[in-house]
Tab-separated table of N, CA, C and O in Angstrom:
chain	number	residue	atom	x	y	z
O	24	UNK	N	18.707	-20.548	3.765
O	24	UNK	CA	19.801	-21.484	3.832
O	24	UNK	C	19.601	-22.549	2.755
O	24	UNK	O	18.492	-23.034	2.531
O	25	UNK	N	20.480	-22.827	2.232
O	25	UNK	CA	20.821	-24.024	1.043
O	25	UNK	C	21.286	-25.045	1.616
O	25	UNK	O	22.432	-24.734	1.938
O	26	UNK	N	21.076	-26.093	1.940
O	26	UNK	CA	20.814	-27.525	2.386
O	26	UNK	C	21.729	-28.492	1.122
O	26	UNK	O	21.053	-29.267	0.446
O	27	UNK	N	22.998	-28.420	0.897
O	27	UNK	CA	23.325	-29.659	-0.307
O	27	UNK	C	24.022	-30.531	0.088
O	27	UNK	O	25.039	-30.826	-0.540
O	28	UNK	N	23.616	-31.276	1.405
O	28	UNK	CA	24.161	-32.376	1.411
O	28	UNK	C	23.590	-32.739	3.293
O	28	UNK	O	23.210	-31.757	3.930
O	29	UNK	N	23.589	-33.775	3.821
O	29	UNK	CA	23.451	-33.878	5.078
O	29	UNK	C	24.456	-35.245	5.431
O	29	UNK	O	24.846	-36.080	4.615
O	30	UNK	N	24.744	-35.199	6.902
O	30	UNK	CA	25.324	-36.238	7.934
O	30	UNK	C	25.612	-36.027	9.348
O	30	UNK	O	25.725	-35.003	10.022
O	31	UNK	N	25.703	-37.299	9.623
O	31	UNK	CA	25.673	-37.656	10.893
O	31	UNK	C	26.862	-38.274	11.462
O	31	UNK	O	27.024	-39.476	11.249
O	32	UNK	N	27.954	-37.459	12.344
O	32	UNK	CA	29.072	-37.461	12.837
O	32	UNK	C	28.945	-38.354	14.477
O	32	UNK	O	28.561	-37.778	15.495
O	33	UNK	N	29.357	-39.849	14.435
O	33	UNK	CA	29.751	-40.171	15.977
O	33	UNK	C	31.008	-40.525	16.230
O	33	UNK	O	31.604	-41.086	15.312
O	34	UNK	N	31.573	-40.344	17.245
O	34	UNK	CA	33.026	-40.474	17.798
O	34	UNK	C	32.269	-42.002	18.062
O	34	UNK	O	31.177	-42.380	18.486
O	35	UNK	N	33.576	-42.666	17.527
O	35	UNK	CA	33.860	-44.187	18.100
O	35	UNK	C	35.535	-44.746	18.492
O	35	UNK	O	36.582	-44.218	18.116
O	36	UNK	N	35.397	-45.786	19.228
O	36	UNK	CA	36.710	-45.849	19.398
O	36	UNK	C	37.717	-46.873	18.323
O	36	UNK	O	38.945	-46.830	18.263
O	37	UNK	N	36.904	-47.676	17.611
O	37	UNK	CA	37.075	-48.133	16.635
O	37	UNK	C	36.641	-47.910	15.032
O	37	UNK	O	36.200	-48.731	14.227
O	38	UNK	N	36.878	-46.757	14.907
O	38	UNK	CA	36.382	-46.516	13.087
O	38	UNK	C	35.904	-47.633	12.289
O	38	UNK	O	34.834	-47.792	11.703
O	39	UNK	N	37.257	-48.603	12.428
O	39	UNK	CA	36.721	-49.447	11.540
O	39	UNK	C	35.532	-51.115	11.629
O	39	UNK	O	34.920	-51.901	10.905
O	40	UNK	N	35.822	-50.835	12.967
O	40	UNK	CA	34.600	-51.875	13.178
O	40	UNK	C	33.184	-51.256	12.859
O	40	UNK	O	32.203	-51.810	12.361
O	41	UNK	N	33.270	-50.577	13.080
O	41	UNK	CA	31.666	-49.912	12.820
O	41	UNK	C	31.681	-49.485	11.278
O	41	UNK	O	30.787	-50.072	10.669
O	42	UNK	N	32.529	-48.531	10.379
O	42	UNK	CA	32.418	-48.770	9.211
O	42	UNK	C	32.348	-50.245	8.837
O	42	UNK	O	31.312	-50.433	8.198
O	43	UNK	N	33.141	-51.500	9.011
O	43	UNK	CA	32.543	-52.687	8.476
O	43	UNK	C	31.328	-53.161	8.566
O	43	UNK	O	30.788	-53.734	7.619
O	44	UNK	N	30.692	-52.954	9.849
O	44	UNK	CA	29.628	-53.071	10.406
O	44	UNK	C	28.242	-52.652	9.558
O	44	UNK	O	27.274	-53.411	9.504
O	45	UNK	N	28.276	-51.438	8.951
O	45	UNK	CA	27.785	-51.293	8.639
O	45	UNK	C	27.811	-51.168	7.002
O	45	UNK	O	26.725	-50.888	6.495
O	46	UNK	N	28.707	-51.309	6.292
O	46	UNK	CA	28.856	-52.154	5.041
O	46	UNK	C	28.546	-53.434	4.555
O	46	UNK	O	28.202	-53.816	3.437
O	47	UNK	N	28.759	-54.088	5.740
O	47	UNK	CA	28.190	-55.625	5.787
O	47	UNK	C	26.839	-55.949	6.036
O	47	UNK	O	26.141	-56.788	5.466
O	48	UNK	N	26.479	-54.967	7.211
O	48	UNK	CA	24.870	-55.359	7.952
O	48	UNK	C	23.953	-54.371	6.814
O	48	UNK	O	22.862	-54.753	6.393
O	49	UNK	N	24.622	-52.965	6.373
O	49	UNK	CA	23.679	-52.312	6.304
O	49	UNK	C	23.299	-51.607	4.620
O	49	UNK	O	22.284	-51.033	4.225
O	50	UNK	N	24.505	-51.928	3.954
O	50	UNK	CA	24.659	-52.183	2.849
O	50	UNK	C	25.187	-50.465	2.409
O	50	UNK	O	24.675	-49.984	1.398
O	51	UNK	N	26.248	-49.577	3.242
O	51	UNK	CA	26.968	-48.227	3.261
O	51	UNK	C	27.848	-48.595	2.912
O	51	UNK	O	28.252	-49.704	3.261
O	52	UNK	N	28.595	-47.716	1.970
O	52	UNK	CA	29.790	-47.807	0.911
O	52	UNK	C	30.515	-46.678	1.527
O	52	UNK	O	29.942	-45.787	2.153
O	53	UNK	N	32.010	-46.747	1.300
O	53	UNK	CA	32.998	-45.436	1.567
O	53	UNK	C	32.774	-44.227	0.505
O	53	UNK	O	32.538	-44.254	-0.703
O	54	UNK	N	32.929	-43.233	1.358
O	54	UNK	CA	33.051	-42.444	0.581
O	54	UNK	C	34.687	-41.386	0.804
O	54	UNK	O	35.359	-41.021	-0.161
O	55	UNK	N	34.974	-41.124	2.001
O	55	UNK	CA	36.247	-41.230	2.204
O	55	UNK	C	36.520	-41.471	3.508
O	55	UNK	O	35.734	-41.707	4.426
O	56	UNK	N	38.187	-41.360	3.512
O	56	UNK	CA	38.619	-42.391	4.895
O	56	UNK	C	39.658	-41.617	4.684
O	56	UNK	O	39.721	-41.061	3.587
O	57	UNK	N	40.608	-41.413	5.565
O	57	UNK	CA	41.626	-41.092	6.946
O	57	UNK	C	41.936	-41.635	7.753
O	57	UNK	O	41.203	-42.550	8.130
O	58	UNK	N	43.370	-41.330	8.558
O	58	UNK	CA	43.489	-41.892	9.758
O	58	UNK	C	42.764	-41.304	10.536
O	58	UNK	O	42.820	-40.076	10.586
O	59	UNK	N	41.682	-42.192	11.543
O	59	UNK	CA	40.708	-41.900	12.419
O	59	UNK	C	39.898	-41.369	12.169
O	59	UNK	O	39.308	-40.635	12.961
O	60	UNK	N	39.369	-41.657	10.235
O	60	UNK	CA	37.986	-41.305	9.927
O	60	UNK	C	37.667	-41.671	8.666
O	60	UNK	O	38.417	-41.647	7.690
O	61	UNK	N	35.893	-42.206	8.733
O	61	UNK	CA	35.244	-42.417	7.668
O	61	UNK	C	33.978	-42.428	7.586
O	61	UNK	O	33.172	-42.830	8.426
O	62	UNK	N	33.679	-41.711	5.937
O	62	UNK	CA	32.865	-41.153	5.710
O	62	UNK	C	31.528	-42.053	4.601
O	62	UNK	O	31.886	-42.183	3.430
O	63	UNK	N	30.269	-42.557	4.915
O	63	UNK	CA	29.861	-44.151	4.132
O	63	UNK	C	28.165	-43.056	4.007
O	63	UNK	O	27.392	-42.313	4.613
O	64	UNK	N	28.384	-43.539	3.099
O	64	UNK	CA	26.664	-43.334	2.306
O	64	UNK	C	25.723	-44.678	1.627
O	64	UNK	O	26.045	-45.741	1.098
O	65	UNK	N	24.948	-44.288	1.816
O	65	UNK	CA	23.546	-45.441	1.744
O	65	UNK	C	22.901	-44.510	-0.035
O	65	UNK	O	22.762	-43.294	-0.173
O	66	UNK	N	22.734	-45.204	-0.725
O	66	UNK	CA	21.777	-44.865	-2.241
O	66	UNK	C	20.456	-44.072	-1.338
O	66	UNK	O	20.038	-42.938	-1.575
O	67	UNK	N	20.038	-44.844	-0.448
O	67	UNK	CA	18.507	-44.546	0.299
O	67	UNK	C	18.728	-44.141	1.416
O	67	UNK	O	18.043	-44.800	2.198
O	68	UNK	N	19.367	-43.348	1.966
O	68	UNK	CA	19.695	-42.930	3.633
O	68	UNK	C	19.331	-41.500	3.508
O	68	UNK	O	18.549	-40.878	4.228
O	69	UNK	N	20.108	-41.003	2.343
O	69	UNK	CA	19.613	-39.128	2.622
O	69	UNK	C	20.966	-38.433	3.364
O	69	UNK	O	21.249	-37.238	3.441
O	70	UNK	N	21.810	-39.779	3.956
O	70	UNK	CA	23.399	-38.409	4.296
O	70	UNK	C	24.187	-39.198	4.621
O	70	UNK	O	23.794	-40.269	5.085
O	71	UNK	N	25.478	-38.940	4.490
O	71	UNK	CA	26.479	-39.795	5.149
O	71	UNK	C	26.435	-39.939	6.644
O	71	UNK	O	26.262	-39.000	7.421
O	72	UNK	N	26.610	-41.218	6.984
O	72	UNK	CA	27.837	-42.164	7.797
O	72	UNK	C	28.914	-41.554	8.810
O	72	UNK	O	29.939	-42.198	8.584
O	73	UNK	N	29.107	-40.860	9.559
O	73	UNK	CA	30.680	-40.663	9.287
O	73	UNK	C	31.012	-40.886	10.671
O	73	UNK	O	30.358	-40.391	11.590
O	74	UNK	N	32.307	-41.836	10.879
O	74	UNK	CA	32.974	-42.441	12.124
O	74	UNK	C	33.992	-41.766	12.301
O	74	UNK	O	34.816	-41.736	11.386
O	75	UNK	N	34.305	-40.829	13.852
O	75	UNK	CA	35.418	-40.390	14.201
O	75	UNK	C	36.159	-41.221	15.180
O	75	UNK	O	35.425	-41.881	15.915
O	76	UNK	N	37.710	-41.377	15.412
O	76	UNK	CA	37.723	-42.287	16.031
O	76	UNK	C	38.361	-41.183	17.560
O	76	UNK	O	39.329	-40.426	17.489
O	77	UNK	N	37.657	-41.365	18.576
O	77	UNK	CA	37.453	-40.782	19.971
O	77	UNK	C	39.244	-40.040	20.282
O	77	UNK	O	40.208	-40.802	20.352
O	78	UNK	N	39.343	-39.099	20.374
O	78	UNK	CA	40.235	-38.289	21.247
O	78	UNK	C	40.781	-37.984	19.848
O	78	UNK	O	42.002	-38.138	19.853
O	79	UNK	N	40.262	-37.564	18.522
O	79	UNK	CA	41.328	-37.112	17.840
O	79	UNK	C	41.406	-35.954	18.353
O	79	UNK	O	40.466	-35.545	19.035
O	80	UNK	N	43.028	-34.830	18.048
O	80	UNK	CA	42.978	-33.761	18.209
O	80	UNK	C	42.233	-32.835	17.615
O	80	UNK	O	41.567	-31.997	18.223
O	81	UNK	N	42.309	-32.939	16.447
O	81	UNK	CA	41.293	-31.962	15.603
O	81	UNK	C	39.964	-31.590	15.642
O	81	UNK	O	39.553	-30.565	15.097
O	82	UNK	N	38.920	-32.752	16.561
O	82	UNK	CA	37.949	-32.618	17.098
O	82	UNK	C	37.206	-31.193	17.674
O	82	UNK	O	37.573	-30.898	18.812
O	83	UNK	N	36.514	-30.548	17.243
O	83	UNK	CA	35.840	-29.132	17.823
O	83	UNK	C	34.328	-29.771	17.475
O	83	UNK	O	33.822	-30.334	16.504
O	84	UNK	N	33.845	-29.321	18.959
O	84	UNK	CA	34.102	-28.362	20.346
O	84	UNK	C	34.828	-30.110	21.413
O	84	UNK	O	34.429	-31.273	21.478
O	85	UNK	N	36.002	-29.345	22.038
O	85	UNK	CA	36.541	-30.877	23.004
O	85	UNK	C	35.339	-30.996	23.460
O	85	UNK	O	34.817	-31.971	22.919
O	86	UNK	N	34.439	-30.341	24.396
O	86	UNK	CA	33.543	-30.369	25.272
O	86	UNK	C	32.986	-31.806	24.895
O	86	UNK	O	32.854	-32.732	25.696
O	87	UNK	N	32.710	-31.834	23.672
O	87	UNK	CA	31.683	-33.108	23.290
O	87	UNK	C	32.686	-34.117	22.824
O	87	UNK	O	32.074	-35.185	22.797
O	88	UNK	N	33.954	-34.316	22.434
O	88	UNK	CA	34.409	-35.230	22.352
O	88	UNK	C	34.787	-36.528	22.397
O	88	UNK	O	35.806	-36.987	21.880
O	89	UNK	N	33.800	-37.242	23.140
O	89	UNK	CA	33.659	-38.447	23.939
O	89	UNK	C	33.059	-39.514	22.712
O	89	UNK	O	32.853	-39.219	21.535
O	90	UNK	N	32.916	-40.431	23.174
O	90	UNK	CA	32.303	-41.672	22.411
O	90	UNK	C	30.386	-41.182	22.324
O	90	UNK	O	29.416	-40.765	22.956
O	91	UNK	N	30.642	-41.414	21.673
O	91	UNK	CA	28.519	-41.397	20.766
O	91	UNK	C	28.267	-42.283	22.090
O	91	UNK	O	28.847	-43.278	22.526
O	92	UNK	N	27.032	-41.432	22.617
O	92	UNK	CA	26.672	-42.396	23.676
O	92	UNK	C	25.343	-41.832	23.546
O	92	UNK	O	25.308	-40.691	23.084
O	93	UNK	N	23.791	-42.603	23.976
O	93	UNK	CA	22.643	-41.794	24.202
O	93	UNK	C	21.722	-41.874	22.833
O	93	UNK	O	20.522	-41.599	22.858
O	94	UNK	N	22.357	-42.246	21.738
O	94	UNK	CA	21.629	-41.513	20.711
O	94	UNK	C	20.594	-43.133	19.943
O	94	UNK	O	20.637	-44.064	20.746
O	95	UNK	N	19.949	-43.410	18.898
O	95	UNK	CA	19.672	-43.954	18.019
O	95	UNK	C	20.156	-43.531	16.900
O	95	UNK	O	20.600	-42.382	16.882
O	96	UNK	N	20.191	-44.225	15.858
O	96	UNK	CA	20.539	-43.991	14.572
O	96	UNK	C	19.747	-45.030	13.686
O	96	UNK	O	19.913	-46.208	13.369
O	97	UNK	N	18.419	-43.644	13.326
O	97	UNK	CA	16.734	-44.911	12.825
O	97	UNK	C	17.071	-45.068	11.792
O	97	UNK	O	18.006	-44.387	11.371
O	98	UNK	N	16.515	-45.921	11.062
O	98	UNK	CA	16.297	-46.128	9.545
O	98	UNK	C	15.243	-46.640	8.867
O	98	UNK	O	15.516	-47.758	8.428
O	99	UNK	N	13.261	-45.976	8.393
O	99	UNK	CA	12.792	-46.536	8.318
O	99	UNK	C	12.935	-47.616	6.991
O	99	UNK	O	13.736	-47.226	6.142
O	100	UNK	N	12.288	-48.870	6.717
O	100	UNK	CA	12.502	-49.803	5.891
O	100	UNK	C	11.224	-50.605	5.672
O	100	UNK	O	10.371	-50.954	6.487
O	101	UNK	N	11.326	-50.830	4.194
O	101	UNK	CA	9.870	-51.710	3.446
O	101	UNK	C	9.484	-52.623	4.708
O	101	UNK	O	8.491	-52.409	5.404
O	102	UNK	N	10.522	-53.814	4.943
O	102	UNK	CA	10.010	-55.175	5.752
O	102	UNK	C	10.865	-55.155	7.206
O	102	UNK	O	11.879	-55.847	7.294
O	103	UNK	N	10.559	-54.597	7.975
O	103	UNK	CA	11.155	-54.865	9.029
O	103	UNK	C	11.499	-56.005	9.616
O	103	UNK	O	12.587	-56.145	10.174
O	104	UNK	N	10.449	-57.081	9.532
O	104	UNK	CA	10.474	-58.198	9.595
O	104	UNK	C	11.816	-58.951	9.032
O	104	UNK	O	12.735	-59.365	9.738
O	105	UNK	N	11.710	-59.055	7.339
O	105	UNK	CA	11.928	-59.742	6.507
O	105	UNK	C	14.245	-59.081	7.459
O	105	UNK	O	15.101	-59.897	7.801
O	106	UNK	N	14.376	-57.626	7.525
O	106	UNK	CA	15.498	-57.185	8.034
O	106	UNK	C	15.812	-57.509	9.449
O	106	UNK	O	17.006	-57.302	9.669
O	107	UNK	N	15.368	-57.806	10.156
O	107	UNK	CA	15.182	-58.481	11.423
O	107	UNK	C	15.974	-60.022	11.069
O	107	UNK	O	17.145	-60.359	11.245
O	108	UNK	N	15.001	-60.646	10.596
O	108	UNK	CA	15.738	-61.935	10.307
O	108	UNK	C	16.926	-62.582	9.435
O	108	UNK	O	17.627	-63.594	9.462
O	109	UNK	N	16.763	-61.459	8.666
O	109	UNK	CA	18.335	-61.513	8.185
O	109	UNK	C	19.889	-61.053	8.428
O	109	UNK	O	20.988	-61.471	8.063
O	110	UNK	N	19.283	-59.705	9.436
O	110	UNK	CA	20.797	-59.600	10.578
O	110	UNK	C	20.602	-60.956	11.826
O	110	UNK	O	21.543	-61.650	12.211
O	111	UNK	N	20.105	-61.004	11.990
O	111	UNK	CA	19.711	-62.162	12.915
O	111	UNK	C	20.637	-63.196	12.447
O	111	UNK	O	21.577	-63.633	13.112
O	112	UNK	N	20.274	-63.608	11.108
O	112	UNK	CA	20.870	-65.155	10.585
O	112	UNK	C	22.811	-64.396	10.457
O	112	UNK	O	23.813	-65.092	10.621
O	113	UNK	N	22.821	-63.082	10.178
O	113	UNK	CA	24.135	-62.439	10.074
O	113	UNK	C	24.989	-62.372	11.416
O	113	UNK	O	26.172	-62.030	11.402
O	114	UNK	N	24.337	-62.706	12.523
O	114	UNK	CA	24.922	-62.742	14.109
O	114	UNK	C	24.855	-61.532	14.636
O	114	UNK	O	25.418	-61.305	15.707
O	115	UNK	N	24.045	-60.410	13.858
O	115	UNK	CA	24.460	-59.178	15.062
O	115	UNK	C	23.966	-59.018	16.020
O	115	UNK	O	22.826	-59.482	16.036
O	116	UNK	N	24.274	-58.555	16.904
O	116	UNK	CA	23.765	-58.447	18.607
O	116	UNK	C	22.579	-57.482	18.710
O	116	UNK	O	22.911	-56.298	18.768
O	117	UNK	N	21.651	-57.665	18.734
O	117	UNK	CA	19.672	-57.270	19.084
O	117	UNK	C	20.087	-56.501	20.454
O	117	UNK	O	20.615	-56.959	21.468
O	118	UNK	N	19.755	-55.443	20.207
O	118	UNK	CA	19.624	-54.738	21.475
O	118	UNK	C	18.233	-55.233	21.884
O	118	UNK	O	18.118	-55.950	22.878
O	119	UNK	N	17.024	-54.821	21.045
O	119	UNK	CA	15.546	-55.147	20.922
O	119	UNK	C	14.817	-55.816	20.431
O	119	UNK	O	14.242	-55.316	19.464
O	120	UNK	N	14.532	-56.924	20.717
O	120	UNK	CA	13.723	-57.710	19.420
O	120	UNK	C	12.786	-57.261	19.185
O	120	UNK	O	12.327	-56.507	20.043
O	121	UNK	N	12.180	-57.421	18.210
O	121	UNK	CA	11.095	-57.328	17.109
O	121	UNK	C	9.947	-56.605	18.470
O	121	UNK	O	9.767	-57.225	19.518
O	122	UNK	N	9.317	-55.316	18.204
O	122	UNK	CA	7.939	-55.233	18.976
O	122	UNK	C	7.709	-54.148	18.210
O	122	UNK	O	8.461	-53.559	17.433
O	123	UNK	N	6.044	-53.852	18.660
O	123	UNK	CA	4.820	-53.336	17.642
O	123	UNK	C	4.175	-52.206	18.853
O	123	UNK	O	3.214	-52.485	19.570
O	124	UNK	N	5.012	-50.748	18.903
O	124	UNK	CA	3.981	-49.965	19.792
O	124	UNK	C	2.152	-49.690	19.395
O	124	UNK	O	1.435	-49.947	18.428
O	125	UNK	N	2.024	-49.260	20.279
O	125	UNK	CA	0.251	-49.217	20.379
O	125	UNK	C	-0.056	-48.199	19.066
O	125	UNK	O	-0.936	-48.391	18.227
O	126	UNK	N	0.899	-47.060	19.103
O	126	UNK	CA	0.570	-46.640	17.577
O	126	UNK	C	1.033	-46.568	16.218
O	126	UNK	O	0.877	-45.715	15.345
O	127	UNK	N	1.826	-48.005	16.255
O	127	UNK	CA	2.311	-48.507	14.704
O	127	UNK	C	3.252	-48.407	14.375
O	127	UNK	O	3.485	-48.511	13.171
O	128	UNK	N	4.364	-48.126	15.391
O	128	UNK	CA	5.541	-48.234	15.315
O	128	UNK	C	6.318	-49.518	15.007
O	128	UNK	O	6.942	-49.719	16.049
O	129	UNK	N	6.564	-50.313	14.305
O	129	UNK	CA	7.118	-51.549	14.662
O	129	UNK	C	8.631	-52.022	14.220
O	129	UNK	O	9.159	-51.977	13.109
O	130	UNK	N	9.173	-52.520	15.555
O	130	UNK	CA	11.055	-51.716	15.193
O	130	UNK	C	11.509	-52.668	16.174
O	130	UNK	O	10.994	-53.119	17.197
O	131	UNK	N	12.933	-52.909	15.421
O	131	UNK	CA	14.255	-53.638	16.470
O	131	UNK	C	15.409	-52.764	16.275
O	131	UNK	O	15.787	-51.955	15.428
O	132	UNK	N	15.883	-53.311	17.547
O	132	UNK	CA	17.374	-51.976	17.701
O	132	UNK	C	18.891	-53.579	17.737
O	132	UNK	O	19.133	-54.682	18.228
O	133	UNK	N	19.344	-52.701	16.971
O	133	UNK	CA	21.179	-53.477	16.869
O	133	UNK	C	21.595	-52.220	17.353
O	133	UNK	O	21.281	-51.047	17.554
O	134	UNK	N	22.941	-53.552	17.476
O	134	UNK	CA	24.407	-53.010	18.193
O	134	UNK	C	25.168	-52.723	17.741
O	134	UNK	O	25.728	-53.648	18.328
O	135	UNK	N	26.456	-51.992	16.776
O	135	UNK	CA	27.701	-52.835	16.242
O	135	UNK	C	28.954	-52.999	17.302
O	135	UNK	O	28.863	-52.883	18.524
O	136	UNK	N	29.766	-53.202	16.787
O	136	UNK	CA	31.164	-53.337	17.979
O	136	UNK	C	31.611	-51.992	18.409
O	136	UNK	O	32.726	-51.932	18.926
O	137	UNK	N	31.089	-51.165	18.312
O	137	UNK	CA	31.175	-50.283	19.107
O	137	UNK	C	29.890	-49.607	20.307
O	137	UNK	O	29.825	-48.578	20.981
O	138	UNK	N	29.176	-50.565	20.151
O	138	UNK	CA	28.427	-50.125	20.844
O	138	UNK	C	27.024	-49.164	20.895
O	138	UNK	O	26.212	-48.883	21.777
O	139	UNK	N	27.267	-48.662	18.806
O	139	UNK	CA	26.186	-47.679	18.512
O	139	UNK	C	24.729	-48.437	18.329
O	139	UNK	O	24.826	-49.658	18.202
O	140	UNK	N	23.667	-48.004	18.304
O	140	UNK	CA	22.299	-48.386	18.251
O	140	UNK	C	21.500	-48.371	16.906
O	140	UNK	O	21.259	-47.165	16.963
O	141	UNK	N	21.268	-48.521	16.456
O	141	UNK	CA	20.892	-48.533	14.838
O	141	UNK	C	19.554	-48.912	15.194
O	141	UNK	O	19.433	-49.822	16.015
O	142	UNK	N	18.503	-48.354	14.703
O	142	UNK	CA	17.142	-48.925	15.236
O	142	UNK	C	16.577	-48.879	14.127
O	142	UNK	O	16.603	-47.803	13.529
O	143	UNK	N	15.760	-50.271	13.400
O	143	UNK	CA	14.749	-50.417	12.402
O	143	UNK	C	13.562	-49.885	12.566
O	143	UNK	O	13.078	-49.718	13.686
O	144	UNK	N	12.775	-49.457	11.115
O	144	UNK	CA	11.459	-49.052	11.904
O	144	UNK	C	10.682	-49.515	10.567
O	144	UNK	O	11.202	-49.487	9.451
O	145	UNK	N	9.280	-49.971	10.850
O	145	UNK	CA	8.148	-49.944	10.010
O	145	UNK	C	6.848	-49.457	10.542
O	145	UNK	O	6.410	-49.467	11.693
O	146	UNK	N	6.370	-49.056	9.497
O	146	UNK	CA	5.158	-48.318	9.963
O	146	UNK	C	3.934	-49.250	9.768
O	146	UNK	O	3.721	-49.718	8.649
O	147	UNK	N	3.172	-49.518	10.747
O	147	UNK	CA	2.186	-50.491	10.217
O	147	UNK	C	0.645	-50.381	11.154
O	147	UNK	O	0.622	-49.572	12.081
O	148	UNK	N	-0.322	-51.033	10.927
O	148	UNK	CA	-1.813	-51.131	11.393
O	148	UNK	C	-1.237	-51.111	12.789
O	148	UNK	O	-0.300	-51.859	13.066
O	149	UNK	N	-1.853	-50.136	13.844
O	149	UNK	CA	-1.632	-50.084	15.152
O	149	UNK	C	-2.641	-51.798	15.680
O	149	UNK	O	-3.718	-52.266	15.310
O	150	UNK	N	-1.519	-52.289	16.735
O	150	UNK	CA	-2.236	-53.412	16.805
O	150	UNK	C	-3.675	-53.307	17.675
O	150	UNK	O	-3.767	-52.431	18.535
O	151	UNK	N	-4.579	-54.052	17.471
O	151	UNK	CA	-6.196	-53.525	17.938
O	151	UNK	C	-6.317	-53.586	19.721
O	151	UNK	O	-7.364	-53.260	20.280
């Protein structure tokens, strides 16, 4: 199999809050858009973005059709820290503040207006 391109598809009920959301917080650009869809890439992410907005028809398989619920959407990063405090000073809503698992995980989780989870991560000295 040939692999030329990757992404990550969630039904939301607002497309465009969460595309802003993450143009603003996360620094994803359009790549295309529709009614009840858009498609945003990161230089450093590795795949598109892409926001469906919940009950379109065209949607396959219905079965799963529902709003993105359950999931994370990680992103590791140089300073977790230094990104922490600057959505912070930006107002977005912390699911998690700032913590350091036992084996070096160290990560905070946001929200956007829809409700998706975006979770920071750095890798660092497990604390002693």
């Amino acid at each position: 199999m040939q692999i030329t391109d990757s992404a990550l598809s969630l039904n939301v009920p607002d497309v465009e809050a969460s595309a802003r959301w993450v143009e603003r917080h996360l620094g994803f650009q359009r790549q295309m858009e529709a009614d009840g869809f858009v498609s945003l890439r990161h230089p450093e992410a590795g795949f598109n973005l892409i926001y469906l907005r919940t009950g379109l028809e065209s949607f396959k398989p219905a079965s799963v059709a529902g709003d993105a619920d359950g999931l994370l959407v990680v992103f590791v990063v140089g300073d977790v820290d230094a990104e922490y405090a600057r959505l912070q000073a930006e107002g977005v809503t912390v699911v998690t503040p700032l913590e350091t698992e036992p084996w070096g995980e160290r990560y905070c989780q946001l929200s956007d207006p829809n409700g998706v989870v975006y979770q920071l991560v750095q890798w660092v000295e497990p604390p002693a």
